[in-house]
């Protein structure tokens, strides 16, 4: 199917910034060319198209530890639906895995820590829950791993346990620094 292949090739072009991928269907003379210099930042903007965004530019984080590279882009919109796409070595991990659980726990912990430190959650009895934080979130989490271990028959869930801690550490460092350096955007995100 031209449309199914086009979707997958667009995804690959987003995940590999600057790479040009072209598909031609000689039966119908349809063709597409995909190239995104912004990589996963462009992916998040594409997913948030026609929505009112909370932070005008996606927050981008890139880090490497122990030979594992994690690349994360996130942006909130005024909706309530969470759209998080996760990938391991360009494979769509639809069932998530350790990289996604590391992302979710670090996101919740980092935003709660920032909110508490800056008295932004003083009216709440408890901290903000992960579900609350992910309302309206559009994110792409992509990891590159030398030896990926996938679980399940369809191989759509990452099982490498070390990846969780690495993704958590990168988000704690990078997102924490971003929030401190951009208090206006941080307040808007926490208020959402």
PDB file of N, CA, C and O in Angstrom, residues 47-123:
ATOM      1  N   UNK A  47       3.003  16.424  14.236  1.00  0.00           N
ATOM      2  CA  UNK A  47       1.927  15.801  15.018  1.00  0.00           C
ATOM      3  C   UNK A  47       1.029  16.843  15.689  1.00  0.00           C
ATOM      4  O   UNK A  47      -0.137  16.580  15.966  1.00  0.00           O
ATOM      5  N   UNK A  48       1.583  18.023  15.962  1.00  0.00           N
ATOM      6  CA  UNK A  48       0.828  19.094  16.624  1.00  0.00           C
ATOM      7  C   UNK A  48       0.221  20.093  15.640  1.00  0.00           C
ATOM      8  O   UNK A  48      -0.339  21.102  16.058  1.00  0.00           O
ATOM      9  N   UNK A  49       0.331  19.805  14.351  1.00  0.00           N
ATOM     10  CA  UNK A  49      -0.192  20.715  13.339  1.00  0.00           C
ATOM     11  C   UNK A  49      -1.692  20.949  13.561  1.00  0.00           C
ATOM     12  O   UNK A  49      -2.419  20.024  13.921  1.00  0.00           O
ATOM     13  N   UNK A  50      -2.137  22.148  13.390  1.00  0.00           N
ATOM     14  CA  UNK A  50      -3.544  22.552  13.559  1.00  0.00           C
ATOM     15  C   UNK A  50      -4.022  22.481  15.004  1.00  0.00           C
ATOM     16  O   UNK A  50      -5.217  22.382  15.264  1.00  0.00           O
ATOM     17  N   UNK A  51      -3.090  22.507  15.957  1.00  0.00           N
ATOM     18  CA  UNK A  51      -3.453  22.541  17.376  1.00  0.00           C
ATOM     19  C   UNK A  51      -2.851  23.790  17.993  1.00  0.00           C
ATOM     20  O   UNK A  51      -1.838  24.309  17.528  1.00  0.00           O
ATOM     21  N   UNK A  52      -3.468  24.268  19.063  1.00  0.00           N
ATOM     22  CA  UNK A  52      -2.926  25.410  19.792  1.00  0.00           C
ATOM     23  C   UNK A  52      -1.913  24.884  20.795  1.00  0.00           C
ATOM     24  O   UNK A  52      -2.255  24.098  21.679  1.00  0.00           O
ATOM     25  N   UNK A  53      -0.655  25.315  20.642  1.00  0.00           N
ATOM     26  CA  UNK A  53       0.407  24.782  21.488  1.00  0.00           C
ATOM     27  C   UNK A  53       0.648  25.649  22.718  1.00  0.00           C
ATOM     28  O   UNK A  53       0.434  26.859  22.701  1.00  0.00           O
ATOM     29  N   UNK A  54       1.094  25.004  23.800  1.00  0.00           N
ATOM     30  CA  UNK A  54       1.390  25.689  25.059  1.00  0.00           C
ATOM     31  C   UNK A  54       2.802  26.275  25.012  1.00  0.00           C
ATOM     32  O   UNK A  54       3.018  27.427  25.340  1.00  0.00           O
ATOM     33  N   UNK A  55       3.784  25.453  24.588  1.00  0.00           N
ATOM     34  CA  UNK A  55       5.151  25.947  24.386  1.00  0.00           C
ATOM     35  C   UNK A  55       5.391  26.033  22.887  1.00  0.00           C
ATOM     36  O   UNK A  55       5.263  25.053  22.171  1.00  0.00           O
ATOM     37  N   UNK A  56       5.692  27.241  22.392  1.00  0.00           N
ATOM     38  CA  UNK A  56       5.723  27.497  20.948  1.00  0.00           C
ATOM     39  C   UNK A  56       6.708  26.607  20.198  1.00  0.00           C
ATOM     40  O   UNK A  56       6.419  26.173  19.095  1.00  0.00           O
ATOM     41  N   UNK A  57       7.854  26.321  20.780  1.00  0.00           N
ATOM     42  CA  UNK A  57       8.820  25.440  20.121  1.00  0.00           C
ATOM     43  C   UNK A  57       8.958  24.169  20.961  1.00  0.00           C
ATOM     44  O   UNK A  57       8.967  24.226  22.188  1.00  0.00           O
ATOM     45  N   UNK A  58       9.058  23.016  20.311  1.00  0.00           N
ATOM     46  CA  UNK A  58       9.251  21.783  21.070  1.00  0.00           C
ATOM     47  C   UNK A  58      10.533  21.839  21.900  1.00  0.00           C
ATOM     48  O   UNK A  58      11.527  22.443  21.500  1.00  0.00           O
ATOM     49  N   UNK A  59      10.486  21.213  23.066  1.00  0.00           N
ATOM     50  CA  UNK A  59      11.669  21.081  23.920  1.00  0.00           C
ATOM     51  C   UNK A  59      12.439  19.872  23.399  1.00  0.00           C
ATOM     52  O   UNK A  59      11.869  18.787  23.248  1.00  0.00           O
ATOM     53  N   UNK A  60      13.722  20.079  23.122  1.00  0.00           N
ATOM     54  CA  UNK A  60      14.542  19.024  22.533  1.00  0.00           C
ATOM     55  C   UNK A  60      15.660  18.624  23.486  1.00  0.00           C
ATOM     56  O   UNK A  60      16.336  19.486  24.048  1.00  0.00           O
ATOM     57  N   UNK A  61      15.839  17.325  23.660  1.00  0.00           N
ATOM     58  CA  UNK A  61      16.896  16.809  24.529  1.00  0.00           C
ATOM     59  C   UNK A  61      17.640  15.693  23.802  1.00  0.00           C
ATOM     60  O   UNK A  61      17.015  14.830  23.188  1.00  0.00           O
ATOM     61  N   UNK A  62      18.945  15.744  23.892  1.00  0.00           N
ATOM     62  CA  UNK A  62      19.797  14.725  23.280  1.00  0.00           C
ATOM     63  C   UNK A  62      20.887  14.386  24.275  1.00  0.00           C
ATOM     64  O   UNK A  62      21.502  15.284  24.859  1.00  0.00           O
ATOM     65  N   UNK A  63      21.104  13.112  24.504  1.00  0.00           N
ATOM     66  CA  UNK A  63      22.153  12.704  25.425  1.00  0.00           C
ATOM     67  C   UNK A  63      22.660  11.324  25.093  1.00  0.00           C
ATOM     68  O   UNK A  63      21.976  10.531  24.446  1.00  0.00           O
ATOM     69  N   UNK A  64      23.889  11.056  25.527  1.00  0.00           N
ATOM     70  CA  UNK A  64      24.479   9.740  25.300  1.00  0.00           C
ATOM     71  C   UNK A  64      25.156   9.275  26.577  1.00  0.00           C
ATOM     72  O   UNK A  64      25.891  10.039  27.216  1.00  0.00           O
ATOM     73  N   UNK A  65      24.885   8.052  26.936  1.00  0.00           N
ATOM     74  CA  UNK A  65      25.517   7.428  28.099  1.00  0.00           C
ATOM     75  C   UNK A  65      25.710   5.950  27.797  1.00  0.00           C
ATOM     76  O   UNK A  65      24.804   5.304  27.274  1.00  0.00           O
ATOM     77  N   UNK A  66      26.877   5.451  28.120  1.00  0.00           N
ATOM     78  CA  UNK A  66      27.183   4.028  27.952  1.00  0.00           C
ATOM     79  C   UNK A  66      26.888   3.518  26.542  1.00  0.00           C
ATOM     80  O   UNK A  66      26.397   2.408  26.355  1.00  0.00           O
ATOM     81  N   UNK A  67      27.145   4.352  25.535  1.00  0.00           N
ATOM     82  CA  UNK A  67      26.931   3.952  24.147  1.00  0.00           C
ATOM     83  C   UNK A  67      25.485   3.999  23.690  1.00  0.00           C
ATOM     84  O   UNK A  67      25.173   3.634  22.559  1.00  0.00           O
ATOM     85  N   UNK A  68      24.594   4.435  24.560  1.00  0.00           N
ATOM     86  CA  UNK A  68      23.170   4.535  24.211  1.00  0.00           C
ATOM     87  C   UNK A  68      22.826   6.003  24.008  1.00  0.00           C
ATOM     88  O   UNK A  68      23.087   6.841  24.869  1.00  0.00           O
ATOM     89  N   UNK A  69      22.252   6.316  22.855  1.00  0.00           N
ATOM     90  CA  UNK A  69      21.877   7.683  22.522  1.00  0.00           C
ATOM     91  C   UNK A  69      20.367   7.822  22.674  1.00  0.00           C
ATOM     92  O   UNK A  69      19.607   7.010  22.142  1.00  0.00           O
ATOM     93  N   UNK A  70      19.946   8.826  23.426  1.00  0.00           N
ATOM     94  CA  UNK A  70      18.515   9.105  23.592  1.00  0.00           C
ATOM     95  C   UNK A  70      18.224  10.488  23.041  1.00  0.00           C
ATOM     96  O   UNK A  70      18.932  11.451  23.341  1.00  0.00           O
ATOM     97  N   UNK A  71      17.191  10.568  22.225  1.00  0.00           N
ATOM     98  CA  UNK A  71      16.768  11.822  21.610  1.00  0.00           C
ATOM     99  C   UNK A  71      15.279  11.980  21.913  1.00  0.00           C
ATOM    100  O   UNK A  71      14.494  11.073  21.647  1.00  0.00           O
ATOM    101  N   UNK A  72      14.927  13.124  22.494  1.00  0.00           N
ATOM    102  CA  UNK A  72      13.550  13.330  22.946  1.00  0.00           C
ATOM    103  C   UNK A  72      13.099  14.729  22.543  1.00  0.00           C
ATOM    104  O   UNK A  72      13.845  15.691  22.716  1.00  0.00           O
ATOM    105  N   UNK A  73      11.888  14.837  22.022  1.00  0.00           N
ATOM    106  CA  UNK A  73      11.279  16.134  21.724  1.00  0.00           C
ATOM    107  C   UNK A  73       9.866  16.107  22.285  1.00  0.00           C
ATOM    108  O   UNK A  73       9.160  15.108  22.157  1.00  0.00           O
ATOM    109  N   UNK A  74       9.464  17.218  22.946  1.00  0.00           N
ATOM    110  CA  UNK A  74       8.118  17.268  23.510  1.00  0.00           C
ATOM    111  C   UNK A  74       7.530  18.672  23.438  1.00  0.00           C
ATOM    112  O   UNK A  74       8.244  19.661  23.482  1.00  0.00           O
ATOM    113  N   UNK A  75       6.225  18.689  23.302  1.00  0.00           N
ATOM    114  CA  UNK A  75       5.472  19.936  23.208  1.00  0.00           C
ATOM    115  C   UNK A  75       4.042  19.660  23.665  1.00  0.00           C
ATOM    116  O   UNK A  75       3.479  18.618  23.350  1.00  0.00           O
ATOM    117  N   UNK A  76       3.496  20.597  24.416  1.00  0.00           N
ATOM    118  CA  UNK A  76       2.115  20.442  24.881  1.00  0.00           C
ATOM    119  C   UNK A  76       1.181  21.276  24.013  1.00  0.00           C
ATOM    120  O   UNK A  76       1.561  22.333  23.509  1.00  0.00           O
ATOM    121  N   UNK A  77      -0.058  20.780  23.885  1.00  0.00           N
ATOM    122  CA  UNK A  77      -1.100  21.565  23.225  1.00  0.00           C
ATOM    123  C   UNK A  77      -2.262  21.723  24.199  1.00  0.00           C
ATOM    124  O   UNK A  77      -2.235  21.180  25.298  1.00  0.00           O
ATOM    125  N   UNK A  78      -3.277  22.471  23.801  1.00  0.00           N
ATOM    126  CA  UNK A  78      -4.382  22.760  24.714  1.00  0.00           C
ATOM    127  C   UNK A  78      -5.404  21.628  24.817  1.00  0.00           C
ATOM    128  O   UNK A  78      -6.402  21.741  25.499  1.00  0.00           O
ATOM    129  N   UNK A  79      -5.125  20.505  24.162  1.00  0.00           N
ATOM    130  CA  UNK A  79      -6.029  19.354  24.217  1.00  0.00           C
ATOM    131  C   UNK A  79      -5.764  18.501  25.444  1.00  0.00           C
ATOM    132  O   UNK A  79      -5.008  18.873  26.347  1.00  0.00           O
ATOM    133  N   UNK A  80      -6.378  17.324  25.465  1.00  0.00           N
ATOM    134  CA  UNK A  80      -6.254  16.429  26.609  1.00  0.00           C
ATOM    135  C   UNK A  80      -5.701  15.065  26.233  1.00  0.00           C
ATOM    136  O   UNK A  80      -5.490  14.221  27.090  1.00  0.00           O
ATOM    137  N   UNK A  81      -5.462  14.841  24.950  1.00  0.00           N
ATOM    138  CA  UNK A  81      -4.995  13.542  24.470  1.00  0.00           C
ATOM    139  C   UNK A  81      -3.467  13.499  24.497  1.00  0.00           C
ATOM    140  O   UNK A  81      -2.799  14.415  24.044  1.00  0.00           O
ATOM    141  N   UNK A  82      -2.933  12.421  25.044  1.00  0.00           N
ATOM    142  CA  UNK A  82      -1.483  12.201  25.079  1.00  0.00           C
ATOM    143  C   UNK A  82      -1.083  11.466  23.803  1.00  0.00           C
ATOM    144  O   UNK A  82      -1.657  10.435  23.467  1.00  0.00           O
ATOM    145  N   UNK A  83      -0.091  11.996  23.088  1.00  0.00           N
ATOM    146  CA  UNK A  83       0.422  11.357  21.884  1.00  0.00           C
ATOM    147  C   UNK A  83       1.928  11.199  22.047  1.00  0.00           C
ATOM    148  O   UNK A  83       2.686  12.142  21.836  1.00  0.00           O
ATOM    149  N   UNK A  84       2.350  10.024  22.476  1.00  0.00           N
ATOM    150  CA  UNK A  84       3.774   9.761  22.669  1.00  0.00           C
ATOM    151  C   UNK A  84       4.161   8.600  21.760  1.00  0.00           C
ATOM    152  O   UNK A  84       3.577   7.521  21.841  1.00  0.00           O
ATOM    153  N   UNK A  85       5.134   8.848  20.894  1.00  0.00           N
ATOM    154  CA  UNK A  85       5.642   7.813  19.994  1.00  0.00           C
ATOM    155  C   UNK A  85       7.045   7.444  20.446  1.00  0.00           C
ATOM    156  O   UNK A  85       7.864   8.326  20.691  1.00  0.00           O
ATOM    157  N   UNK A  86       7.307   6.147  20.554  1.00  0.00           N
ATOM    158  CA  UNK A  86       8.630   5.717  20.998  1.00  0.00           C
ATOM    159  C   UNK A  86       9.261   4.800  19.951  1.00  0.00           C
ATOM    160  O   UNK A  86       8.574   4.017  19.296  1.00  0.00           O
ATOM    161  N   UNK A  87      10.589   4.936  19.842  1.00  0.00           N
ATOM    162  CA  UNK A  87      11.335   4.180  18.843  1.00  0.00           C
ATOM    163  C   UNK A  87      12.640   3.687  19.440  1.00  0.00           C
ATOM    164  O   UNK A  87      13.255   4.364  20.258  1.00  0.00           O
ATOM    165  N   UNK A  88      13.063   2.505  19.010  1.00  0.00           N
ATOM    166  CA  UNK A  88      14.377   1.962  19.370  1.00  0.00           C
ATOM    167  C   UNK A  88      15.040   1.530  18.074  1.00  0.00           C
ATOM    168  O   UNK A  88      14.506   0.690  17.349  1.00  0.00           O
ATOM    169  N   UNK A  89      16.166   2.145  17.755  1.00  0.00           N
ATOM    170  CA  UNK A  89      16.868   1.889  16.498  1.00  0.00           C
ATOM    171  C   UNK A  89      15.924   2.017  15.287  1.00  0.00           C
ATOM    172  O   UNK A  89      15.910   1.173  14.398  1.00  0.00           O
ATOM    173  N   UNK A  90      15.127   3.061  15.298  1.00  0.00           N
ATOM    174  CA  UNK A  90      14.159   3.391  14.237  1.00  0.00           C
ATOM    175  C   UNK A  90      12.986   2.411  14.147  1.00  0.00           C
ATOM    176  O   UNK A  90      12.171   2.519  13.232  1.00  0.00           O
ATOM    177  N   UNK A  91      12.878   1.485  15.068  1.00  0.00           N
ATOM    178  CA  UNK A  91      11.746   0.555  15.100  1.00  0.00           C
ATOM    179  C   UNK A  91      10.687   1.156  16.015  1.00  0.00           C
ATOM    180  O   UNK A  91      10.977   1.529  17.150  1.00  0.00           O
ATOM    181  N   UNK A  92       9.465   1.258  15.508  1.00  0.00           N
ATOM    182  CA  UNK A  92       8.368   1.815  16.295  1.00  0.00           C
ATOM    183  C   UNK A  92       8.008   0.815  17.390  1.00  0.00           C
ATOM    184  O   UNK A  92       7.546  -0.285  17.115  1.00  0.00           O
ATOM    185  N   UNK A  93       8.252   1.210  18.632  1.00  0.00           N
ATOM    186  CA  UNK A  93       7.941   0.345  19.773  1.00  0.00           C
ATOM    187  C   UNK A  93       6.557   0.726  20.287  1.00  0.00           C
ATOM    188  O   UNK A  93       6.412   1.414  21.285  1.00  0.00           O
ATOM    189  N   UNK A  94       5.546   0.250  19.578  1.00  0.00           N
ATOM    190  CA  UNK A  94       4.162   0.609  19.873  1.00  0.00           C
ATOM    191  C   UNK A  94       3.729   0.190  21.268  1.00  0.00           C
ATOM    192  O   UNK A  94       2.847   0.789  21.856  1.00  0.00           O
ATOM    193  N   UNK A  95       4.343  -0.860  21.799  1.00  0.00           N
ATOM    194  CA  UNK A  95       4.006  -1.315  23.147  1.00  0.00           C
ATOM    195  C   UNK A  95       4.885  -0.662  24.205  1.00  0.00           C
ATOM    196  O   UNK A  95       4.797  -0.989  25.381  1.00  0.00           O
ATOM    197  N   UNK A  96       5.750   0.266  23.777  1.00  0.00           N
ATOM    198  CA  UNK A  96       6.590   0.992  24.722  1.00  0.00           C
ATOM    199  C   UNK A  96       7.819   0.217  25.112  1.00  0.00           C
ATOM    200  O   UNK A  96       8.518  -0.331  24.283  1.00  0.00           O
ATOM    201  N   UNK A  97       8.064   0.170  26.412  1.00  0.00           N
ATOM    202  CA  UNK A  97       9.240  -0.524  26.904  1.00  0.00           C
ATOM    203  C   UNK A  97       9.964   0.322  27.928  1.00  0.00           C
ATOM    204  O   UNK A  97       9.429   1.296  28.463  1.00  0.00           O
ATOM    205  N   UNK A  98      11.210  -0.051  28.191  1.00  0.00           N
ATOM    206  CA  UNK A  98      11.970   0.598  29.259  1.00  0.00           C
ATOM    207  C   UNK A  98      12.263   2.066  28.960  1.00  0.00           C
ATOM    208  O   UNK A  98      12.293   2.882  29.881  1.00  0.00           O
ATOM    209  N   UNK A  99      12.475   2.419  27.695  1.00  0.00           N
ATOM    210  CA  UNK A  99      12.741   3.821  27.361  1.00  0.00           C
ATOM    211  C   UNK A  99      11.520   4.689  27.621  1.00  0.00           C
ATOM    212  O   UNK A  99      11.630   5.807  28.107  1.00  0.00           O
ATOM    213  N   UNK A 100      10.335   4.147  27.339  1.00  0.00           N
ATOM    214  CA  UNK A 100       9.103   4.908  27.559  1.00  0.00           C
ATOM    215  C   UNK A 100       8.784   5.028  29.049  1.00  0.00           C
ATOM    216  O   UNK A 100       8.378   6.101  29.517  1.00  0.00           O
ATOM    217  N   UNK A 101       8.997   3.971  29.820  1.00  0.00           N
ATOM    218  CA  UNK A 101       8.727   4.070  31.258  1.00  0.00           C
ATOM    219  C   UNK A 101       9.724   5.023  31.920  1.00  0.00           C
ATOM    220  O   UNK A 101       9.359   5.778  32.824  1.00  0.00           O
ATOM    221  N   UNK A 102      10.970   5.029  31.472  1.00  0.00           N
ATOM    222  CA  UNK A 102      11.954   5.988  31.977  1.00  0.00           C
ATOM    223  C   UNK A 102      11.562   7.418  31.645  1.00  0.00           C
ATOM    224  O   UNK A 102      11.682   8.321  32.474  1.00  0.00           O
ATOM    225  N   UNK A 103      11.062   7.616  30.435  1.00  0.00           N
ATOM    226  CA  UNK A 103      10.601   8.940  30.000  1.00  0.00           C
ATOM    227  C   UNK A 103       9.459   9.432  30.883  1.00  0.00           C
ATOM    228  O   UNK A 103       9.486  10.546  31.396  1.00  0.00           O
ATOM    229  N   UNK A 104       8.453   8.582  31.082  1.00  0.00           N
ATOM    230  CA  UNK A 104       7.273   8.987  31.850  1.00  0.00           C
ATOM    231  C   UNK A 104       7.609   9.301  33.310  1.00  0.00           C
ATOM    232  O   UNK A 104       7.150  10.300  33.853  1.00  0.00           O
ATOM    233  N   UNK A 105       8.399   8.438  33.945  1.00  0.00           N
ATOM    234  CA  UNK A 105       8.699   8.682  35.358  1.00  0.00           C
ATOM    235  C   UNK A 105       9.574   9.918  35.530  1.00  0.00           C
ATOM    236  O   UNK A 105       9.360  10.710  36.442  1.00  0.00           O
ATOM    237  N   UNK A 106      10.558  10.115  34.653  1.00  0.00           N
ATOM    238  CA  UNK A 106      11.428  11.292  34.766  1.00  0.00           C
ATOM    239  C   UNK A 106      10.660  12.579  34.470  1.00  0.00           C
ATOM    240  O   UNK A 106      10.878  13.605  35.117  1.00  0.00           O
ATOM    241  N   UNK A 107       9.744  12.540  33.513  1.00  0.00           N
ATOM    242  CA  UNK A 107       8.940  13.720  33.179  1.00  0.00           C
ATOM    243  C   UNK A 107       8.102  14.140  34.382  1.00  0.00           C
ATOM    244  O   UNK A 107       8.090  15.313  34.768  1.00  0.00           O
ATOM    245  N   UNK A 108       7.433  13.172  35.006  1.00  0.00           N
ATOM    246  CA  UNK A 108       6.606  13.458  36.180  1.00  0.00           C
ATOM    247  C   UNK A 108       7.451  13.996  37.327  1.00  0.00           C
ATOM    248  O   UNK A 108       7.131  15.022  37.928  1.00  0.00           O
ATOM    249  N   UNK A 109       8.551  13.316  37.617  1.00  0.00           N
ATOM    250  CA  UNK A 109       9.415  13.721  38.729  1.00  0.00           C
ATOM    251  C   UNK A 109      10.015  15.116  38.494  1.00  0.00           C
ATOM    252  O   UNK A 109      10.026  15.960  39.382  1.00  0.00           O
ATOM    253  N   UNK A 110      10.506  15.381  37.283  1.00  0.00           N
ATOM    254  CA  UNK A 110      11.164  16.658  36.985  1.00  0.00           C
ATOM    255  C   UNK A 110      10.178  17.819  37.047  1.00  0.00           C
ATOM    256  O   UNK A 110      10.486  18.869  37.635  1.00  0.00           O
ATOM    257  N   UNK A 111       8.995  17.650  36.473  1.00  0.00           N
ATOM    258  CA  UNK A 111       8.012  18.737  36.498  1.00  0.00           C
ATOM    259  C   UNK A 111       7.472  18.969  37.908  1.00  0.00           C
ATOM    260  O   UNK A 111       7.268  20.111  38.311  1.00  0.00           O
ATOM    261  N   UNK A 112       7.264  17.902  38.679  1.00  0.00           N
ATOM    262  CA  UNK A 112       6.825  18.055  40.070  1.00  0.00           C
ATOM    263  C   UNK A 112       7.892  18.761  40.904  1.00  0.00           C
ATOM    264  O   UNK A 112       7.576  19.636  41.716  1.00  0.00           O
ATOM    265  N   UNK A 113       9.139  18.381  40.717  1.00  0.00           N
ATOM    266  CA  UNK A 113      10.236  19.013  41.470  1.00  0.00           C
ATOM    267  C   UNK A 113      10.309  20.503  41.148  1.00  0.00           C
ATOM    268  O   UNK A 113      10.464  21.341  42.048  1.00  0.00           O
ATOM    269  N   UNK A 114      10.172  20.842  39.871  1.00  0.00           N
ATOM    270  CA  UNK A 114      10.211  22.254  39.477  1.00  0.00           C
ATOM    271  C   UNK A 114       9.022  23.012  40.072  1.00  0.00           C
ATOM    272  O   UNK A 114       9.179  24.115  40.597  1.00  0.00           O
ATOM    273  N   UNK A 115       7.827  22.419  39.987  1.00  0.00           N
ATOM    274  CA  UNK A 115       6.616  23.065  40.510  1.00  0.00           C
ATOM    275  C   UNK A 115       6.729  23.294  42.014  1.00  0.00           C
ATOM    276  O   UNK A 115       6.382  24.366  42.521  1.00  0.00           O
ATOM    277  N   UNK A 116       7.225  22.305  42.747  1.00  0.00           N
ATOM    278  CA  UNK A 116       7.373  22.440  44.198  1.00  0.00           C
ATOM    279  C   UNK A 116       8.420  23.486  44.556  1.00  0.00           C
ATOM    280  O   UNK A 116       8.209  24.302  45.460  1.00  0.00           O
ATOM    281  N   UNK A 117       9.538  23.463  43.877  1.00  0.00           N
ATOM    282  CA  UNK A 117      10.631  24.393  44.140  1.00  0.00           C
ATOM    283  C   UNK A 117      10.205  25.846  43.917  1.00  0.00           C
ATOM    284  O   UNK A 117      10.647  26.746  44.606  1.00  0.00           O
ATOM    285  N   UNK A 118       9.319  26.060  42.935  1.00  0.00           N
ATOM    286  CA  UNK A 118       8.901  27.411  42.572  1.00  0.00           C
ATOM    287  C   UNK A 118       7.496  27.756  43.057  1.00  0.00           C
ATOM    288  O   UNK A 118       6.865  28.682  42.540  1.00  0.00           O
ATOM    289  N   UNK A 119       6.978  26.998  44.025  1.00  0.00           N
ATOM    290  CA  UNK A 119       5.654  27.226  44.616  1.00  0.00           C
ATOM    291  C   UNK A 119       4.529  27.306  43.594  1.00  0.00           C
ATOM    292  O   UNK A 119       3.588  28.073  43.755  1.00  0.00           O
ATOM    293  N   UNK A 120       4.621  26.508  42.540  1.00  0.00           N
ATOM    294  CA  UNK A 120       3.577  26.517  41.515  1.00  0.00           C
ATOM    295  C   UNK A 120       2.475  25.504  41.813  1.00  0.00           C
ATOM    296  O   UNK A 120       1.439  25.515  41.173  1.00  0.00           O
ATOM    297  N   UNK A 121       2.718  24.628  42.789  1.00  0.00           N
ATOM    298  CA  UNK A 121       1.705  23.622  43.121  1.00  0.00           C
ATOM    299  C   UNK A 121       1.236  23.765  44.562  1.00  0.00           C
ATOM    300  O   UNK A 121       0.749  22.821  45.158  1.00  0.00           O
ATOM    301  N   UNK A 122       1.363  24.969  45.113  1.00  0.00           N
ATOM    302  CA  UNK A 122       1.021  25.176  46.532  1.00  0.00           C
ATOM    303  C   UNK A 122      -0.463  24.978  46.826  1.00  0.00           C
ATOM    304  O   UNK A 122      -0.825  24.658  47.936  1.00  0.00           O
ATOM    305  N   UNK A 123      -1.338  25.157  45.824  1.00  0.00           N
ATOM    306  CA  UNK A 123      -2.776  24.995  46.037  1.00  0.00           C
ATOM    307  C   UNK A 123      -3.224  23.535  45.970  1.00  0.00           C
ATOM    308  O   UNK A 123      -4.365  23.220  46.265  1.00  0.00           O
TER     309      UNK A 123
END
